[in-house]
Tab-separated table of C-alpha atoms in Angstrom:
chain	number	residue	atom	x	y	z
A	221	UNK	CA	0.464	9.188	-47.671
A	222	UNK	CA	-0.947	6.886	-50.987
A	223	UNK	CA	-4.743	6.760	-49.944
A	224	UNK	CA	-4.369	3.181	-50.977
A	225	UNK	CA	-2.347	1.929	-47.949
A	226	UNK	CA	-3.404	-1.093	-46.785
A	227	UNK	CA	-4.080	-1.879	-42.639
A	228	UNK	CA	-3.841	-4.905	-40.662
A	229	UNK	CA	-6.202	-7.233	-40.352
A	230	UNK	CA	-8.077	-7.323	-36.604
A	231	UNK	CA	-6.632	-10.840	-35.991
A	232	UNK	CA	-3.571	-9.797	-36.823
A	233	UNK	CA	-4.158	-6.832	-34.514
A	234	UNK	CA	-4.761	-8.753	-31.652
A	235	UNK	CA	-2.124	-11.330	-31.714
A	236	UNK	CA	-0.326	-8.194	-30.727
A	237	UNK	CA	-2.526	-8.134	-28.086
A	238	UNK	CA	0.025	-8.635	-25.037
A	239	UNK	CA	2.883	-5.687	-26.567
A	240	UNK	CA	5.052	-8.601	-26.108
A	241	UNK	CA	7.220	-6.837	-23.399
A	242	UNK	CA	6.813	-3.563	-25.287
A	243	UNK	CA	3.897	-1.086	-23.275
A	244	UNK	CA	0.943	-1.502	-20.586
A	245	UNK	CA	-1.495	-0.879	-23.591
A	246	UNK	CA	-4.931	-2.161	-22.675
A	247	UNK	CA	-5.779	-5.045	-25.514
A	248	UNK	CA	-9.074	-4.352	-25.727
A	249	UNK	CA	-8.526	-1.043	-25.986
A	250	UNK	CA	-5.925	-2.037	-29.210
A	251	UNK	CA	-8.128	-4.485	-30.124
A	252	UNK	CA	-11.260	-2.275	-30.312
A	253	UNK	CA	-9.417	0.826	-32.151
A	254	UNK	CA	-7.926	-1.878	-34.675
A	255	UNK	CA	-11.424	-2.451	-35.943
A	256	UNK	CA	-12.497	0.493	-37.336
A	257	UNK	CA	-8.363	0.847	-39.386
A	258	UNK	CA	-8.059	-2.866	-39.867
A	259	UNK	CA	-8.641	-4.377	-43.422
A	260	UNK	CA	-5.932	-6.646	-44.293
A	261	UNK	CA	-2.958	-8.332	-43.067
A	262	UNK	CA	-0.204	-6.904	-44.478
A	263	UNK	CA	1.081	-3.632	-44.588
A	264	UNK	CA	3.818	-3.526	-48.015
A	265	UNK	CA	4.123	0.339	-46.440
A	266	UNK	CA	5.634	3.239	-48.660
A	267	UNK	CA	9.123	4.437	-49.897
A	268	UNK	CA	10.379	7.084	-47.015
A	269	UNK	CA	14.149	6.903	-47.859
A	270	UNK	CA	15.562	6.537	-43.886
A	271	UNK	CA	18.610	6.452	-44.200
A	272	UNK	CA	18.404	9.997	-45.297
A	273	UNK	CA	16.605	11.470	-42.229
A	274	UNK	CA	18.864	13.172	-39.640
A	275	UNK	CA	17.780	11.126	-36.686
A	276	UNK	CA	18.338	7.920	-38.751
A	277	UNK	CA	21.788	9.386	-39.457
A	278	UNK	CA	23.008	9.705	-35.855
A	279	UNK	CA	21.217	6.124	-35.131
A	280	UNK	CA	23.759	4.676	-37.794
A	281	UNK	CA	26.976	6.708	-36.085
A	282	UNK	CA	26.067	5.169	-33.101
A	283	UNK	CA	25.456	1.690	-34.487
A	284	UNK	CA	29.232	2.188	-36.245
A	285	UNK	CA	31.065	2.876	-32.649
A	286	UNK	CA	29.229	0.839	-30.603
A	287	UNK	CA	28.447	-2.523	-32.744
A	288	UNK	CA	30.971	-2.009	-35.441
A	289	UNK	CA	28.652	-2.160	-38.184
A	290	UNK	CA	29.848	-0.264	-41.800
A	291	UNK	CA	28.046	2.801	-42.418
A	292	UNK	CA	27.392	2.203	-46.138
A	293	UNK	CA	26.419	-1.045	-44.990
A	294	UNK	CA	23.494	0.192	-42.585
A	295	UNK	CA	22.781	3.058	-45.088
A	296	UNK	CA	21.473	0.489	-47.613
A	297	UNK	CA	19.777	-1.560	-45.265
A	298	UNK	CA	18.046	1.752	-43.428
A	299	UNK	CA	17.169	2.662	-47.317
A	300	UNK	CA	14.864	-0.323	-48.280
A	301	UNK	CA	12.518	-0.206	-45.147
A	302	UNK	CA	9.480	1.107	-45.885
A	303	UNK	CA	7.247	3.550	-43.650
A	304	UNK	CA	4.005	1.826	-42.350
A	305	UNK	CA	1.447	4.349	-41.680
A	306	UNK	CA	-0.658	1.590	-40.057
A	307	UNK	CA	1.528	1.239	-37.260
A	308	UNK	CA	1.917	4.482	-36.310
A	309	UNK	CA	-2.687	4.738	-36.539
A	310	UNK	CA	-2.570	1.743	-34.446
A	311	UNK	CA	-0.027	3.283	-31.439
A	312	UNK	CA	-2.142	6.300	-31.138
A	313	UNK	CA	-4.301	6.549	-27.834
A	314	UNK	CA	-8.031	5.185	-27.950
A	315	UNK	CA	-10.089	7.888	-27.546
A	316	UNK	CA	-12.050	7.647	-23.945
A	317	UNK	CA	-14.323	4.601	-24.354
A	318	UNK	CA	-16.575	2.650	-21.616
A	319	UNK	CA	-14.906	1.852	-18.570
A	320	UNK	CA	-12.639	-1.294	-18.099
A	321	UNK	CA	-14.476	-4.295	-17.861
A	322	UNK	CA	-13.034	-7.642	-17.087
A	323	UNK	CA	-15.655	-9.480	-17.205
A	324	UNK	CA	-15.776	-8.355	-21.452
A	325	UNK	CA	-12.460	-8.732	-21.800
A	326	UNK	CA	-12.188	-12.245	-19.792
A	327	UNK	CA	-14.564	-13.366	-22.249
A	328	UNK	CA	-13.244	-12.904	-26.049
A	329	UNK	CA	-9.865	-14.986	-24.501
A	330	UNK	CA	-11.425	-17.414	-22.263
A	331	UNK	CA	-14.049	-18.780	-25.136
A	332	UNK	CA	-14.561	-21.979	-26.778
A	333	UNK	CA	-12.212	-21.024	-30.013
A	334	UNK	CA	-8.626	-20.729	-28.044
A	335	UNK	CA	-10.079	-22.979	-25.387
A	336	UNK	CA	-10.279	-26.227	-28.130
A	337	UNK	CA	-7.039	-24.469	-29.939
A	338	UNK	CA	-5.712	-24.998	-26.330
A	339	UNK	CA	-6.447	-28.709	-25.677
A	340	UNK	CA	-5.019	-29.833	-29.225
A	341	UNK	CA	-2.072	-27.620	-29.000
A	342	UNK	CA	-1.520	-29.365	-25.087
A	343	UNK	CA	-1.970	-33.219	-26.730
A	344	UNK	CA	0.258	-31.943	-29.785
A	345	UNK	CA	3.098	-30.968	-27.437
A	346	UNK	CA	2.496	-32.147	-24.373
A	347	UNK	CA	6.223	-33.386	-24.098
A	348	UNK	CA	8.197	-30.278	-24.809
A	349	UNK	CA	5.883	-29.172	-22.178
A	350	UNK	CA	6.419	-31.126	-19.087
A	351	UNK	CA	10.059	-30.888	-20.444
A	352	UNK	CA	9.931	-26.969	-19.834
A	353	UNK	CA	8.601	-27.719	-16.303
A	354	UNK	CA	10.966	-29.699	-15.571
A	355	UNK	CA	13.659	-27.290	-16.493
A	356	UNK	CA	12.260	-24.247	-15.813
A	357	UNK	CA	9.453	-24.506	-13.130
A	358	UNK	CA	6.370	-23.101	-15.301
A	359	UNK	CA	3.469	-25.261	-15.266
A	360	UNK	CA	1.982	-25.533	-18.809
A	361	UNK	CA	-1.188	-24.046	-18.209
A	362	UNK	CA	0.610	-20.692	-18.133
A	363	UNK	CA	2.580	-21.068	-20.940
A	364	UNK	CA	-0.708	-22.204	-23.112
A	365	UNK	CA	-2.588	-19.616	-21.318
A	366	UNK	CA	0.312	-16.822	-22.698
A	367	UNK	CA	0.373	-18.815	-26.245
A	368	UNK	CA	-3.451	-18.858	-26.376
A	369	UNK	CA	-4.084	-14.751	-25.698
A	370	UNK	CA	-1.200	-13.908	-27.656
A	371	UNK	CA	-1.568	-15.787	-31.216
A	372	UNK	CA	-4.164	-18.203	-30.918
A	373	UNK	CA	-1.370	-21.101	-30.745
A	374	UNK	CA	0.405	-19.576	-33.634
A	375	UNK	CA	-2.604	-18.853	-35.887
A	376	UNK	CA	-2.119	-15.219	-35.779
A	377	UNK	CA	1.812	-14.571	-35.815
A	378	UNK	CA	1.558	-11.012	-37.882
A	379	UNK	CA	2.641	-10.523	-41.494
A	380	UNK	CA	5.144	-6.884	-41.052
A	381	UNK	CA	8.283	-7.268	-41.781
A	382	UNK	CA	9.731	-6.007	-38.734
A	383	UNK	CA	12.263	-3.539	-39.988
A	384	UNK	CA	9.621	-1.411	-41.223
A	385	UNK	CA	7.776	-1.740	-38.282
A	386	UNK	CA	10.315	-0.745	-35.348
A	387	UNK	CA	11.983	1.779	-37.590
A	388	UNK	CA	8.933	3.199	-38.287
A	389	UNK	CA	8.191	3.458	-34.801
A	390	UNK	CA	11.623	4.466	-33.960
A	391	UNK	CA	11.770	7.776	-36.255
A	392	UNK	CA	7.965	8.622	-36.507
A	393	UNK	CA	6.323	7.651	-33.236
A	394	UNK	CA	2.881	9.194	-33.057
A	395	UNK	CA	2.464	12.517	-30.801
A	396	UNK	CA	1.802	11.405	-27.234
A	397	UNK	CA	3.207	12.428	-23.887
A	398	UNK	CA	5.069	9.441	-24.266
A	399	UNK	CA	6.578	9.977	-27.550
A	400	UNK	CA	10.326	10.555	-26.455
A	401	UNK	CA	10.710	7.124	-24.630
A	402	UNK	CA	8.589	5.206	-27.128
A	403	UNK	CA	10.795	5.996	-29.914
A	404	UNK	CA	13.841	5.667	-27.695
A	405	UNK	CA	12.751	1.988	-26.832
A	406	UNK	CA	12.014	1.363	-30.477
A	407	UNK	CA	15.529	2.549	-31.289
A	408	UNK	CA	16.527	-0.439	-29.236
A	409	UNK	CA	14.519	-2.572	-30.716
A	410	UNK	CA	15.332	-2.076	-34.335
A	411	UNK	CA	19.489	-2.170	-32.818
A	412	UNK	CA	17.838	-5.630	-31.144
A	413	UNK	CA	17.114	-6.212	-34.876
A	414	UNK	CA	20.260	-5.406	-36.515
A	415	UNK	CA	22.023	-7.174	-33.874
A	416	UNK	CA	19.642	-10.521	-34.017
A	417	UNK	CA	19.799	-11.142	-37.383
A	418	UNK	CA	23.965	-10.755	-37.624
A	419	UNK	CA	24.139	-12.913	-34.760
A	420	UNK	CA	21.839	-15.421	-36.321
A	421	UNK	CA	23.016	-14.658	-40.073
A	422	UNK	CA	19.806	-13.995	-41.758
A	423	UNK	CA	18.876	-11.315	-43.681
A	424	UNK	CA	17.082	-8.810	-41.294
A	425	UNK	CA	13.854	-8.529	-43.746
A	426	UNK	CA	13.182	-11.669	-43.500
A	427	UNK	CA	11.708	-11.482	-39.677
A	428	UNK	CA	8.059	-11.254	-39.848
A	429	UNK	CA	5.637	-9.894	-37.006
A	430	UNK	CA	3.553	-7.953	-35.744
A	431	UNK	CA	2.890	-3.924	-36.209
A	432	UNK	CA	5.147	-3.068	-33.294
A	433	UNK	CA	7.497	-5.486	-34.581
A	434	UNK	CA	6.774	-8.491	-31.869
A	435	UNK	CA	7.808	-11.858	-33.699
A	436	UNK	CA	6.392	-15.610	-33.962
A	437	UNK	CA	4.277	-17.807	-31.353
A	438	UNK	CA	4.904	-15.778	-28.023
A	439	UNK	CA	5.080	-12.308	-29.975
A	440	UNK	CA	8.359	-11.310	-28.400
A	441	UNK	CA	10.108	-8.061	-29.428
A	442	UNK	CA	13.482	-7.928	-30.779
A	443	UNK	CA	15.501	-7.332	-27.648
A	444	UNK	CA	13.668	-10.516	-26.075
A	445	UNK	CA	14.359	-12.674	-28.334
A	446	UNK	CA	18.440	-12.046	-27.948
A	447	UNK	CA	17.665	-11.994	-24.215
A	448	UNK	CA	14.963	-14.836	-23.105
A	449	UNK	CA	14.466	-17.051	-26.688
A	450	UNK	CA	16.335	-20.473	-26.803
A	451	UNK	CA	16.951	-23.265	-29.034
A	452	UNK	CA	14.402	-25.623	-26.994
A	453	UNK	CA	13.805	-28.105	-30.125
A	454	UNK	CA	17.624	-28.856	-30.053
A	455	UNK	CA	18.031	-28.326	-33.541
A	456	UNK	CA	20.839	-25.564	-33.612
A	457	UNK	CA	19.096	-22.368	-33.951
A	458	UNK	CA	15.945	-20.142	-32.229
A	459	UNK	CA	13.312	-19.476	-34.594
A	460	UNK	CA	9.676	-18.425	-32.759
A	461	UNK	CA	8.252	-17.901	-36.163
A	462	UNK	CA	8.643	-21.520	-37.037
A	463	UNK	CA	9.110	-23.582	-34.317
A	464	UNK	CA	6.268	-23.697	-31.383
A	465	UNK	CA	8.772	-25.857	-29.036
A	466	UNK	CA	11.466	-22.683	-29.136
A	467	UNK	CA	8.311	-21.054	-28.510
A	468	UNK	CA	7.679	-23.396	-25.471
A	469	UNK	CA	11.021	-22.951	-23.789
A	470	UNK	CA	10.918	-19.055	-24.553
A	471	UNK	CA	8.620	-18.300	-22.170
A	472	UNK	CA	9.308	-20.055	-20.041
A	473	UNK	CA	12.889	-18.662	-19.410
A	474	UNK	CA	11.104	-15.559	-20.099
A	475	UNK	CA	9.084	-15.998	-17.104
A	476	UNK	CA	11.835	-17.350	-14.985
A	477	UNK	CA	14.364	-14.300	-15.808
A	478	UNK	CA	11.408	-12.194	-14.425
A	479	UNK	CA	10.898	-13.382	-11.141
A	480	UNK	CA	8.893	-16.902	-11.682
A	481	UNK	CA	9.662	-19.628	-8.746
A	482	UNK	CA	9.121	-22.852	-9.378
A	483	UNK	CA	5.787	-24.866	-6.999
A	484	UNK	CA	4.593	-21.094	-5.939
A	485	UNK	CA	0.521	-20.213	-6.556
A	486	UNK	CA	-0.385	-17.332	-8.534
A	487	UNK	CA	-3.459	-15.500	-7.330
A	488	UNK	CA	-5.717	-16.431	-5.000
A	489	UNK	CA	-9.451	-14.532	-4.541
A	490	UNK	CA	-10.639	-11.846	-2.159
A	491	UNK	CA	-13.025	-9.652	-0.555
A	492	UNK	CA	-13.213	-6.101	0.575
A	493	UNK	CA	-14.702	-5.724	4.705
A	494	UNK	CA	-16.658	-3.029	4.622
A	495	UNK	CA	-16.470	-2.563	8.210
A	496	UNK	CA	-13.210	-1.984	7.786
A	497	UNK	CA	-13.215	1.256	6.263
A	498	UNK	CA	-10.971	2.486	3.358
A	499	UNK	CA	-7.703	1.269	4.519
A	500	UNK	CA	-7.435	-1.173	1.619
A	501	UNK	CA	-6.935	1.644	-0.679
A	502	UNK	CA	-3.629	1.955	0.329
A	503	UNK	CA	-3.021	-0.903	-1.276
A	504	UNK	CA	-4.071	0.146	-4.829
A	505	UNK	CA	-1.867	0.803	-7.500
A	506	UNK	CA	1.365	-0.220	-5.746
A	507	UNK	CA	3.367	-1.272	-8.940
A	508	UNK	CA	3.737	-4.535	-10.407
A	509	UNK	CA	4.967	-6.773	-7.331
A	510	UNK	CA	3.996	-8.901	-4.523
A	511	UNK	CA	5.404	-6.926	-1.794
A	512	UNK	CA	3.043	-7.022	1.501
A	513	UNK	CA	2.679	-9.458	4.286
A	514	UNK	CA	-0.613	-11.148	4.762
A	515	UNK	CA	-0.896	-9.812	8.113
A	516	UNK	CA	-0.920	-5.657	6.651
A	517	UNK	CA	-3.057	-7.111	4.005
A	518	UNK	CA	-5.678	-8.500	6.548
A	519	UNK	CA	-5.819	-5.714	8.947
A	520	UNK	CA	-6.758	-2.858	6.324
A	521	UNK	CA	-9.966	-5.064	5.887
A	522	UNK	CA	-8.960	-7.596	2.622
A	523	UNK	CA	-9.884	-11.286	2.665
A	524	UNK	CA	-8.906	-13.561	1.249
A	525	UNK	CA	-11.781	-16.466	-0.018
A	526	UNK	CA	-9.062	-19.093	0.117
A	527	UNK	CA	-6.052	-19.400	2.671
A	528	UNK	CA	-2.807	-18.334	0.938
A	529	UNK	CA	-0.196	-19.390	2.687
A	530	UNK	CA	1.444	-17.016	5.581
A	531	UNK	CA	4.629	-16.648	4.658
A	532	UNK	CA	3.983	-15.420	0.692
A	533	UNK	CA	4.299	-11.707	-0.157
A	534	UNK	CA	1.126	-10.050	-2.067
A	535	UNK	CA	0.289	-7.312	-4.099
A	536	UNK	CA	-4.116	-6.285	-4.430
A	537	UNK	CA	-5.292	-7.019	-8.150
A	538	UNK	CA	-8.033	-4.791	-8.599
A	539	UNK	CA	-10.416	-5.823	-11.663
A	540	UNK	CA	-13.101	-3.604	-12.696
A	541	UNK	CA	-15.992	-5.029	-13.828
A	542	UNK	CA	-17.707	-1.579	-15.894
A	543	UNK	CA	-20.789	-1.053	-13.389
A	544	UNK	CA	-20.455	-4.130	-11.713
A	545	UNK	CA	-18.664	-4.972	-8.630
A	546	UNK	CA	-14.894	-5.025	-9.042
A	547	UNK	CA	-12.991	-7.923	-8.479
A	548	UNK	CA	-10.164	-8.424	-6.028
A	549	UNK	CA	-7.371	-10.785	-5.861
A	550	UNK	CA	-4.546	-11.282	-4.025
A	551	UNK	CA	-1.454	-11.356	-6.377
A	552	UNK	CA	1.564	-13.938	-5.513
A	553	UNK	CA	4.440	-13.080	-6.985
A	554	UNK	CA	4.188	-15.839	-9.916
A	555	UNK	CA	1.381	-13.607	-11.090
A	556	UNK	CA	3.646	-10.395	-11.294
A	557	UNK	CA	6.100	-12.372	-13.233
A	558	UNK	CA	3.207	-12.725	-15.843
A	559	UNK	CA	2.881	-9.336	-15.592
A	560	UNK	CA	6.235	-8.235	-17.021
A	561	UNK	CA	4.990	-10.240	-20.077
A	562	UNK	CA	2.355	-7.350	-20.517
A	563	UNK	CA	1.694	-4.909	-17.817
A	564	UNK	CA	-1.783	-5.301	-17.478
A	565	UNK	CA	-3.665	-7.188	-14.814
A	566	UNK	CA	-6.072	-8.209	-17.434
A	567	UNK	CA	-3.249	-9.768	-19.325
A	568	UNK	CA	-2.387	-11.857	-16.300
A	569	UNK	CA	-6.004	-13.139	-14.720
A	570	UNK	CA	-6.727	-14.246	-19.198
A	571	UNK	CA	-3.290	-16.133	-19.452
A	572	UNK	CA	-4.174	-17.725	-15.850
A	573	UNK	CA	-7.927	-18.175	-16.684
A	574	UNK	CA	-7.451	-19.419	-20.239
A	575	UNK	CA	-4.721	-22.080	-18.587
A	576	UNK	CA	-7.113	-23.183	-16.286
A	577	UNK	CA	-10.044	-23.722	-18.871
A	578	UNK	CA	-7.499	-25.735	-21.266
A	579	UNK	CA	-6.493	-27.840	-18.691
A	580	UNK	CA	-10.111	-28.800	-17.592
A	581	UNK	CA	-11.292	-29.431	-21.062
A	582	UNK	CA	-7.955	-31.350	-21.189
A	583	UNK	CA	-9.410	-33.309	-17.761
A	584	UNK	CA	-6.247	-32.366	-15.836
């Protein structure tokens, strides 16, 4: 690899903060590795000739049969991306740090930058907001709390052009136990790719994003953006990059397709009876749904601070705190939906948290 190679820049890093649909990666983890590679914000990557390598080669016979794309078309395309080394540093696993703390993590998203970003973002577009409420059923403190964590309302989109990024990723995933299915789901993504930009007739270099290839305002992948994105601003086409009311309606439909009901609570607070004995553990990593009655919930000793109401399924949100006191919440299923935006409960109690702060500053 040229020793001059050039890294992302931490901002950019951590407007990738969420995966954008793509892993359960910790963001401060990400965040915290992407400070000792970051140093700029664009990575122009190297020559690696892909549409020579074998695996690249089957990826375009199946992209012939099954899309009907010309070979010698994909073969030139395939041959222009360029390898970025960056991307594949930045998807390697954080060595073992400090344990998780919330608390830290609540506090570089829930701070007085993003939370004033927030409240001029809400007056700015404050329509197109109660407009996706109205269709969709997501209030907008959640969707400014999602914009907020994941680009800073737009201020840190990412600079990759994503065909180097998910092919990259796709061919040369880093070693890990997870290697296999991470380059199989980047294989998707850079089909997602292919297929996006022939539906949308643009030239597929021209998307811009992050390392891992996650694109405009809400940092969705590829594959989400054909799936969830939608022309919200009315004027014919989606573009996330461009456009902060596509961005608006996104996720929102986003959130909907993944469980989110209109009027419903997210999370409500909770504490462990110690009387009670351990029966509560049972209730510890249980997946990412709300799934238990209220009545199981309160007999293996959890309570909650505030009445949810009876007839509501629940999942326990556990939030370490380092060497404090972990934190416990009850999690509705609105909260779960946030969830399949990043699969982190960190992810979830920020976007919530930030959402909340915004709208207070905002006096709502």
């Amino acid at each position: 690899m040229n020793s001059s190679r050039l890294f992302l820049s931490l901002l950019v890093a951590s407007s990738f903060l969420s995966g954008c649909q793509t892993q359960a990666a910790e963001p401060g983890q990400r965040a915290a590795k992407a400070r000792k590679v970051a140093v700029a914000a664009d990575d122009g990557g190297e020559f690696a000739n892909f549409s020579q390598w074998r695996d690249v080669s089957a990826f375009i016979d199946d992209m012939v049969v099954r899309h009907g794309f010309s070979r010698p078309e994909l073969e030139n395309v395939l041959a222009r991306v360029r390898f970025v080394d960056s991307a594949i540093q930045l998807m390697k696993p954080a060595p073992p740090g400090r344990p998780k703390n919330w608390a830290a993590y609540r506090a570089r998203f829930v701070e007085p930058v993003r939370i004033d970003a927030g409240v001029a973002f809400w007056n700015d577009y404050g329509d197109a907001l109660n407009r996706a409420e109205q269709q969709y059923g997501v209030p907008p403190d959640i969707i400014v709390g999602i914009l907020g964590v994941e680009t800073v309302y737009g201020r840190n989109k990412g600079n990759f052009r994503v065909m180097d990024a998910v092919t990259t990723l796709a061919f040369a995933y880093p070693d890990t136990p997870t290697r296999t299915a991470r380059m199989e789901y980047f294989r998707g993504e850079l089909a997602n790719t292919l297929l996006f930009a022939r539906e949308s007739g643009i030239d597929p270099f021209s998307l811009r994003g992050s390392y891992a290839g996650a694109v405009g305002w809400p940092q969705f992948m590829p594959g989400s953006i054909r799936s969830y994105a939608v022309d919200f601003d009315g004027d014919g086409k989606v573009d996330l990059r461009n456009s902060p009311v596509d961005a608006i309606g996104s996720i929102a439909n986003f959130l909907v397709a993944h469980g989110w009901k209109r009027g419903e609570p997210t999370v409500f607070p909770a504490n462990l009876d110690a009387s009670s004995g351990n029966g509560w553990e049972m209730f510890l990593n249980q997946g990412l749904e709300a799934k238990f009655r209220l009545d199981e919930i309160r007999t293996a000793g959890i309570r909650p601070t505030v009445e949810p109401p009876a007839d509501m399924l629940f999942g326990l949100v556990d939030l370490q705190n380092g060497g404090a006191p972990t934190e416990y919440w009850l999690g509705a299923n609105n909260f779960f939906a946030i969830t399949q935006y990043n699969r982190s409960f960190f992810y979830a109690m920020s976007v919530i948290d930030l959402g909340r702060a915004v709208r207070a500053a905002r006096g709502g």
